[in-house]
Short mmCIF file of C-alpha atoms and ligand atoms in Angstrom, two decimals:
data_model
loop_
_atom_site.label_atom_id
_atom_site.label_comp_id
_atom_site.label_asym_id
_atom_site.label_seq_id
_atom_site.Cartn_x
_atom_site.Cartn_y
_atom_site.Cartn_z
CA UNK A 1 115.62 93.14 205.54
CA UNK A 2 117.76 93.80 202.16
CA UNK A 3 115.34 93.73 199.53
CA UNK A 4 116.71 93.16 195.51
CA UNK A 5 114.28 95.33 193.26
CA UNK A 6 115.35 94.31 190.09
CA UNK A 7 113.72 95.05 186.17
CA UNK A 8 115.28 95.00 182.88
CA UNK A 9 114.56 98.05 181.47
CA UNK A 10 115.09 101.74 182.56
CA UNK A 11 111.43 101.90 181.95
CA UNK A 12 110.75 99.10 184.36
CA UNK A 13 112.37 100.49 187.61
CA UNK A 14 111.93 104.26 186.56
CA UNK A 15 108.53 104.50 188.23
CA UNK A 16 110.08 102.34 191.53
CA UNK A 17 112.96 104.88 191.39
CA UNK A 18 110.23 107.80 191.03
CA UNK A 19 108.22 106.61 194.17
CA UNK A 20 111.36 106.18 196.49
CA UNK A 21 112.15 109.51 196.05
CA UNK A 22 115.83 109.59 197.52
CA UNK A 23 118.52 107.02 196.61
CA UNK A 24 122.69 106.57 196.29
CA UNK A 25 123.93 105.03 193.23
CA UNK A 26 127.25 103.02 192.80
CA UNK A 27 128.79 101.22 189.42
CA UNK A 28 129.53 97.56 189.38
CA UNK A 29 129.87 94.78 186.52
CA UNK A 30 128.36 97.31 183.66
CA UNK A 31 125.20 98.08 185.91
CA UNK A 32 124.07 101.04 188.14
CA UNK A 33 122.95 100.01 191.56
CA UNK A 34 120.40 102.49 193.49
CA UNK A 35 119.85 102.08 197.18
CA UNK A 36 117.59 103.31 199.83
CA UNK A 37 115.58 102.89 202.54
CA UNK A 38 112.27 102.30 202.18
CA UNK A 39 108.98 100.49 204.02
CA UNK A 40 111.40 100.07 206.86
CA UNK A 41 113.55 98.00 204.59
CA UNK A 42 117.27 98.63 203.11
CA UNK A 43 116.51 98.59 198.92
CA UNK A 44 118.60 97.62 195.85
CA UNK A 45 117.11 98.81 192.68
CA UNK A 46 118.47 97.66 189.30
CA UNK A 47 117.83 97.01 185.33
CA UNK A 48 119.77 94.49 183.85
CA UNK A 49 119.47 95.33 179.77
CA UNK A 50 117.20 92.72 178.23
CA UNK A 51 117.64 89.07 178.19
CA UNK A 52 118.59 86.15 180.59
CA UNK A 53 122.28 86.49 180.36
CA UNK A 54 122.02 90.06 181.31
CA UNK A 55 119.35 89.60 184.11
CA UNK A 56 121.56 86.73 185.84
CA UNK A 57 124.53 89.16 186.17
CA UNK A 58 122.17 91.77 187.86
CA UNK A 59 120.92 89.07 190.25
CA UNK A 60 123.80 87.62 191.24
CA UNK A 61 125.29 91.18 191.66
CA UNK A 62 122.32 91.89 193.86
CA UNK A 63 122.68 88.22 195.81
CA UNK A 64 126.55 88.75 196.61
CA UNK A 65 128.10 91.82 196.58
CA UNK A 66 125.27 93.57 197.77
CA UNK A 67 123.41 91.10 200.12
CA UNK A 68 119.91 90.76 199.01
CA UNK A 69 117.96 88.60 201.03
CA UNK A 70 115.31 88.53 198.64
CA UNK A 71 114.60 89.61 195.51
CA UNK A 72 111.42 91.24 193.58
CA UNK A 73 111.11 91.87 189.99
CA UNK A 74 108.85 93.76 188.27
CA UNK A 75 108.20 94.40 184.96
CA UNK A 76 105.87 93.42 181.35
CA UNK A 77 105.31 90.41 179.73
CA UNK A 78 103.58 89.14 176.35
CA UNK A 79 100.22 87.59 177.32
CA UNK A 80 99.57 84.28 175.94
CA UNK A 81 96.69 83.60 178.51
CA UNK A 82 93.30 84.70 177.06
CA UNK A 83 92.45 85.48 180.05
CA UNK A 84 95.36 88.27 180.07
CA UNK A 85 94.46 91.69 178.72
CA UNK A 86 97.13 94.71 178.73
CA UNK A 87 97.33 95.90 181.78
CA UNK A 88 97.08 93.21 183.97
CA UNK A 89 99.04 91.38 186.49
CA UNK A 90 100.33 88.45 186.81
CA UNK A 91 102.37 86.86 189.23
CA UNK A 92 104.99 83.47 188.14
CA UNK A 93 103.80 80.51 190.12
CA UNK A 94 106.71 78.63 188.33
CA UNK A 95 108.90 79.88 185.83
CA UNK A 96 110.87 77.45 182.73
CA UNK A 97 113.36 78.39 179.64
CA UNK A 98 110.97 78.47 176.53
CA UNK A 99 114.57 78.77 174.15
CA UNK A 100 116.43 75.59 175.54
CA UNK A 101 116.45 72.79 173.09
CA UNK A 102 118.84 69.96 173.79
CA UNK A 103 115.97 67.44 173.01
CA UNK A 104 118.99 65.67 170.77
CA UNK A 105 120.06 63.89 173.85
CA UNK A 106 116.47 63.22 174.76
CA UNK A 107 116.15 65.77 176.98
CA UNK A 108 112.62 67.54 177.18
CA UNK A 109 112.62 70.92 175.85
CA UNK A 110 113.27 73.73 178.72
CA UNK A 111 115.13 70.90 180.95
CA UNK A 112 118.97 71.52 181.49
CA UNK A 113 120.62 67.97 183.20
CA UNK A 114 120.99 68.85 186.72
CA UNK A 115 118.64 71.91 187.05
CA UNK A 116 114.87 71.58 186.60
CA UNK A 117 112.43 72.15 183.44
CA UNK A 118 110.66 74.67 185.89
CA UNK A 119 111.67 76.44 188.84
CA UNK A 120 109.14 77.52 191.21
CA UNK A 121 108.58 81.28 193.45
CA UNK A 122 108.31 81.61 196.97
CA UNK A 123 104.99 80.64 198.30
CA UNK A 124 104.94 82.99 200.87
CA UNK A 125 105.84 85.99 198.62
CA UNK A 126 102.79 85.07 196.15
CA UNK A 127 100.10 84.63 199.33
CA UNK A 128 101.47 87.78 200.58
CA UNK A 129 100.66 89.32 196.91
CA UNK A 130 97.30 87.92 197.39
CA UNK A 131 96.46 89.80 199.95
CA UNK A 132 97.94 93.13 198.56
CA UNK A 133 95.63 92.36 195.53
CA UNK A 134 92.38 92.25 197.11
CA UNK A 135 92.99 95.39 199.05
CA UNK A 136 93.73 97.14 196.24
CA UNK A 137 90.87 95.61 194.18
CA UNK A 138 93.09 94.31 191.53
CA UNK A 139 92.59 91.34 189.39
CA UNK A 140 96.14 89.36 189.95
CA UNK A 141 96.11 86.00 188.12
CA UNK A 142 99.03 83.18 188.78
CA UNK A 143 100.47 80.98 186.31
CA UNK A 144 103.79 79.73 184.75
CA UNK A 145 105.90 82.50 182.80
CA UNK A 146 107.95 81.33 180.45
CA UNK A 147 111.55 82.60 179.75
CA UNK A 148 113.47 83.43 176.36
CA UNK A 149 116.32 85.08 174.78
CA UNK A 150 113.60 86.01 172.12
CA UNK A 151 111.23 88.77 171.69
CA UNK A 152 107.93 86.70 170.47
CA UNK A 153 105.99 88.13 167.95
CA UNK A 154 104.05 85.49 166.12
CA UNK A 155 101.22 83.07 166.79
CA UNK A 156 102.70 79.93 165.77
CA UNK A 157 105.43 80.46 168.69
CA UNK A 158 103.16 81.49 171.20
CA UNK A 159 101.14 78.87 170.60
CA UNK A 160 103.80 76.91 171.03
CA UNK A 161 105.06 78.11 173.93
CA UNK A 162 101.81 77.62 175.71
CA UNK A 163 101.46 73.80 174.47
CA UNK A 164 104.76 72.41 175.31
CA UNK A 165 105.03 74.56 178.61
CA UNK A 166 101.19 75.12 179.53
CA UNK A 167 102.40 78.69 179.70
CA UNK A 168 100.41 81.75 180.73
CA UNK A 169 102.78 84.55 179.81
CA UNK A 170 106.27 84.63 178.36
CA UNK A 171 109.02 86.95 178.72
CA UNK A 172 113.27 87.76 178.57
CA UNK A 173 114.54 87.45 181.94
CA UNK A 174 112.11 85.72 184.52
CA UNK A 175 113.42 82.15 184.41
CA UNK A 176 117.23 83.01 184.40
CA UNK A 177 116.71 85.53 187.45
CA UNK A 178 114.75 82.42 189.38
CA UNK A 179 117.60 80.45 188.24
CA UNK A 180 120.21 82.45 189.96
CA UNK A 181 118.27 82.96 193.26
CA UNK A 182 116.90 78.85 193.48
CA UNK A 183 120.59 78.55 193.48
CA UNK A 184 121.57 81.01 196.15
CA UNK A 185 118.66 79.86 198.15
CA UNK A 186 116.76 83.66 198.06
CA UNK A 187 113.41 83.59 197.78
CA UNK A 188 112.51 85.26 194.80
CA UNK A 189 108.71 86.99 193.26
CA UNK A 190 108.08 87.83 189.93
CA UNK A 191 105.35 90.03 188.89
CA UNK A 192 104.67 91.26 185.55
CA UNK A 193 102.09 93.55 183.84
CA UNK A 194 100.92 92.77 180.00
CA UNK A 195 102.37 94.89 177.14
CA UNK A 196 101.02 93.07 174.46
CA UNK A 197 100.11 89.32 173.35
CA UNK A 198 102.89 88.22 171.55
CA UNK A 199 101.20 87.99 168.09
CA UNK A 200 101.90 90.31 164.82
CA UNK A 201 100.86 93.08 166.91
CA UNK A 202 103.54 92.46 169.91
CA UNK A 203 106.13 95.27 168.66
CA UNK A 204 103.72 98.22 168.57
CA UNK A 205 101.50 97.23 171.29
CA UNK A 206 104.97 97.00 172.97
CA UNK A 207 106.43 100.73 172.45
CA UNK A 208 102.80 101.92 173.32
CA UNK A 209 102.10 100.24 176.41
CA UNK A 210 105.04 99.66 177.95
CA UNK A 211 104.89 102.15 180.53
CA UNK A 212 101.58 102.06 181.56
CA UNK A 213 102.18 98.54 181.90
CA UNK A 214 105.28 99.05 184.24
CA UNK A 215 104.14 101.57 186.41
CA UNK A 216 101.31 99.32 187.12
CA UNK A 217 103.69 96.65 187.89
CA UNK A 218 106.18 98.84 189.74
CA UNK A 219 103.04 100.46 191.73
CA UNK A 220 102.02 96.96 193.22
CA UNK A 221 105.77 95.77 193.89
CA UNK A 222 105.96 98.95 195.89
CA UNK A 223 102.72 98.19 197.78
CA UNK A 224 104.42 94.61 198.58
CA UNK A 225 107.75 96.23 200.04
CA UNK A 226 105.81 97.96 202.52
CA UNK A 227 103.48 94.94 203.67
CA UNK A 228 106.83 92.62 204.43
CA UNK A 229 108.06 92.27 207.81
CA UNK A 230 111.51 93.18 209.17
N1 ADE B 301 108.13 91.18 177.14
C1 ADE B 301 106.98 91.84 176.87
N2 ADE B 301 106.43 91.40 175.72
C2 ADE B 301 107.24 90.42 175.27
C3 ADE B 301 107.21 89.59 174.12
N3 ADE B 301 106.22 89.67 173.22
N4 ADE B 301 108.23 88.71 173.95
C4 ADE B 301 109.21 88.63 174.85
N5 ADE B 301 109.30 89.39 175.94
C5 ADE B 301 108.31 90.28 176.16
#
């Protein structure tokens, strides 16, 4: 199977890149595509740049030209779960646009007329993660991720994020890359790791964790690749 690893920083896919070991690399639409075989499977590895216009190109990119049949991302999200500490894993059970605000027509916010306030991940993908987490002993928690062209750094908008969306987590690119594959019909997984928690301490908890944070991500992704059938 052809297998989309997508994040949407360098820092994201680095340690994915790392653990592959050998990979080709072509240019196309203002992104660098890495492939290889891996776990039996043919890979596409990518990072967008940041944000849900620039994750939607990668996907799509991924989807057509390059014919994923399914597509993984990994990368770190702000915790708004208490549950969440830095570090840990969580996996989108449905994923919705935090930043979409046509409420003027009496629209909910998050719901775009003809698309759907959240879009939910392959089933199949998240029992399979499941079972990858209690063999490795990890603590993998499910919930809804919600999506922004925003990096959130404040209380009052997490807060609010997690009241009008019931929210567990929020990041820059989830939603939009669900968007792109609910619309190609690919199933699609996406697993983050926390960085920080979104408050007045998002930004430095941020630069120091995000690493740590991806590799941890990128680690379990890997251990997911190798578990699918052909
Ligand atoms: N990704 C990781 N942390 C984030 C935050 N606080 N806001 C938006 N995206 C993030």
């Amino acid at each position: 199977m052809k297998i989309a690893i997508m994040g949407a920083m360098r820092e994201e896919i680095d340690p994915i890149l790392a653990a592959v070991g050998t990979y080709t690399s072509s240019q196309h639409a203002g992104n660098v595509f890495y492939e290889c075989v891996y776990g039996g499977h043919e890979l596409v590895i990518a990072y967008s740049k940041i944000g849900k216009v620039f994750s939607a190109i990668t996907a799509s990119v991924m989807l057509e030209r390059f014919g994923a049949q399914m597509l993984l991302f990994s990368g770190v999200a702000g915790g708004i779960s208490k549950e969440l500490k830095i570090g840990d894993l969580i996996m989108a059970s449905s994923l919705c646009q935090h930043d979409v605000d046509i409420t003027a027509f009496g629209h909910p916010f998050g719901f775009i007329p003809e698309g759907t306030l959240m879009i939910e991940s392959d089933p199949q993908l998240r029992s399979l993660a499941s079972e990858v987490a209690i063999d490795m002993k990890i603590d993998l928690y499910e919930g809804i991720i919600a999506t922004g062209d925003q990096f959130v750094a404040s209380s009052e908008r997490k807060e609010w994020i997690h009241q009008t969306f019931d929210a567990d987590a929020l990041e820059m690119e989830g939603s939009s890359v669900a968007c792109v594959c609910q619309n190609f019909a690919i199933p699609f997984f996406i697993l983050r790791a926390i960085s920080d928690t979104a408050d007045g301490g998002a930004s430095d908890d941020f630069d120091a964790f995000l690493k740590t944070s991806a590799q941890v991500s990128a680690t379990f992704i890997l251990e997911m690749v190798k578990r699918l059938e052909n």
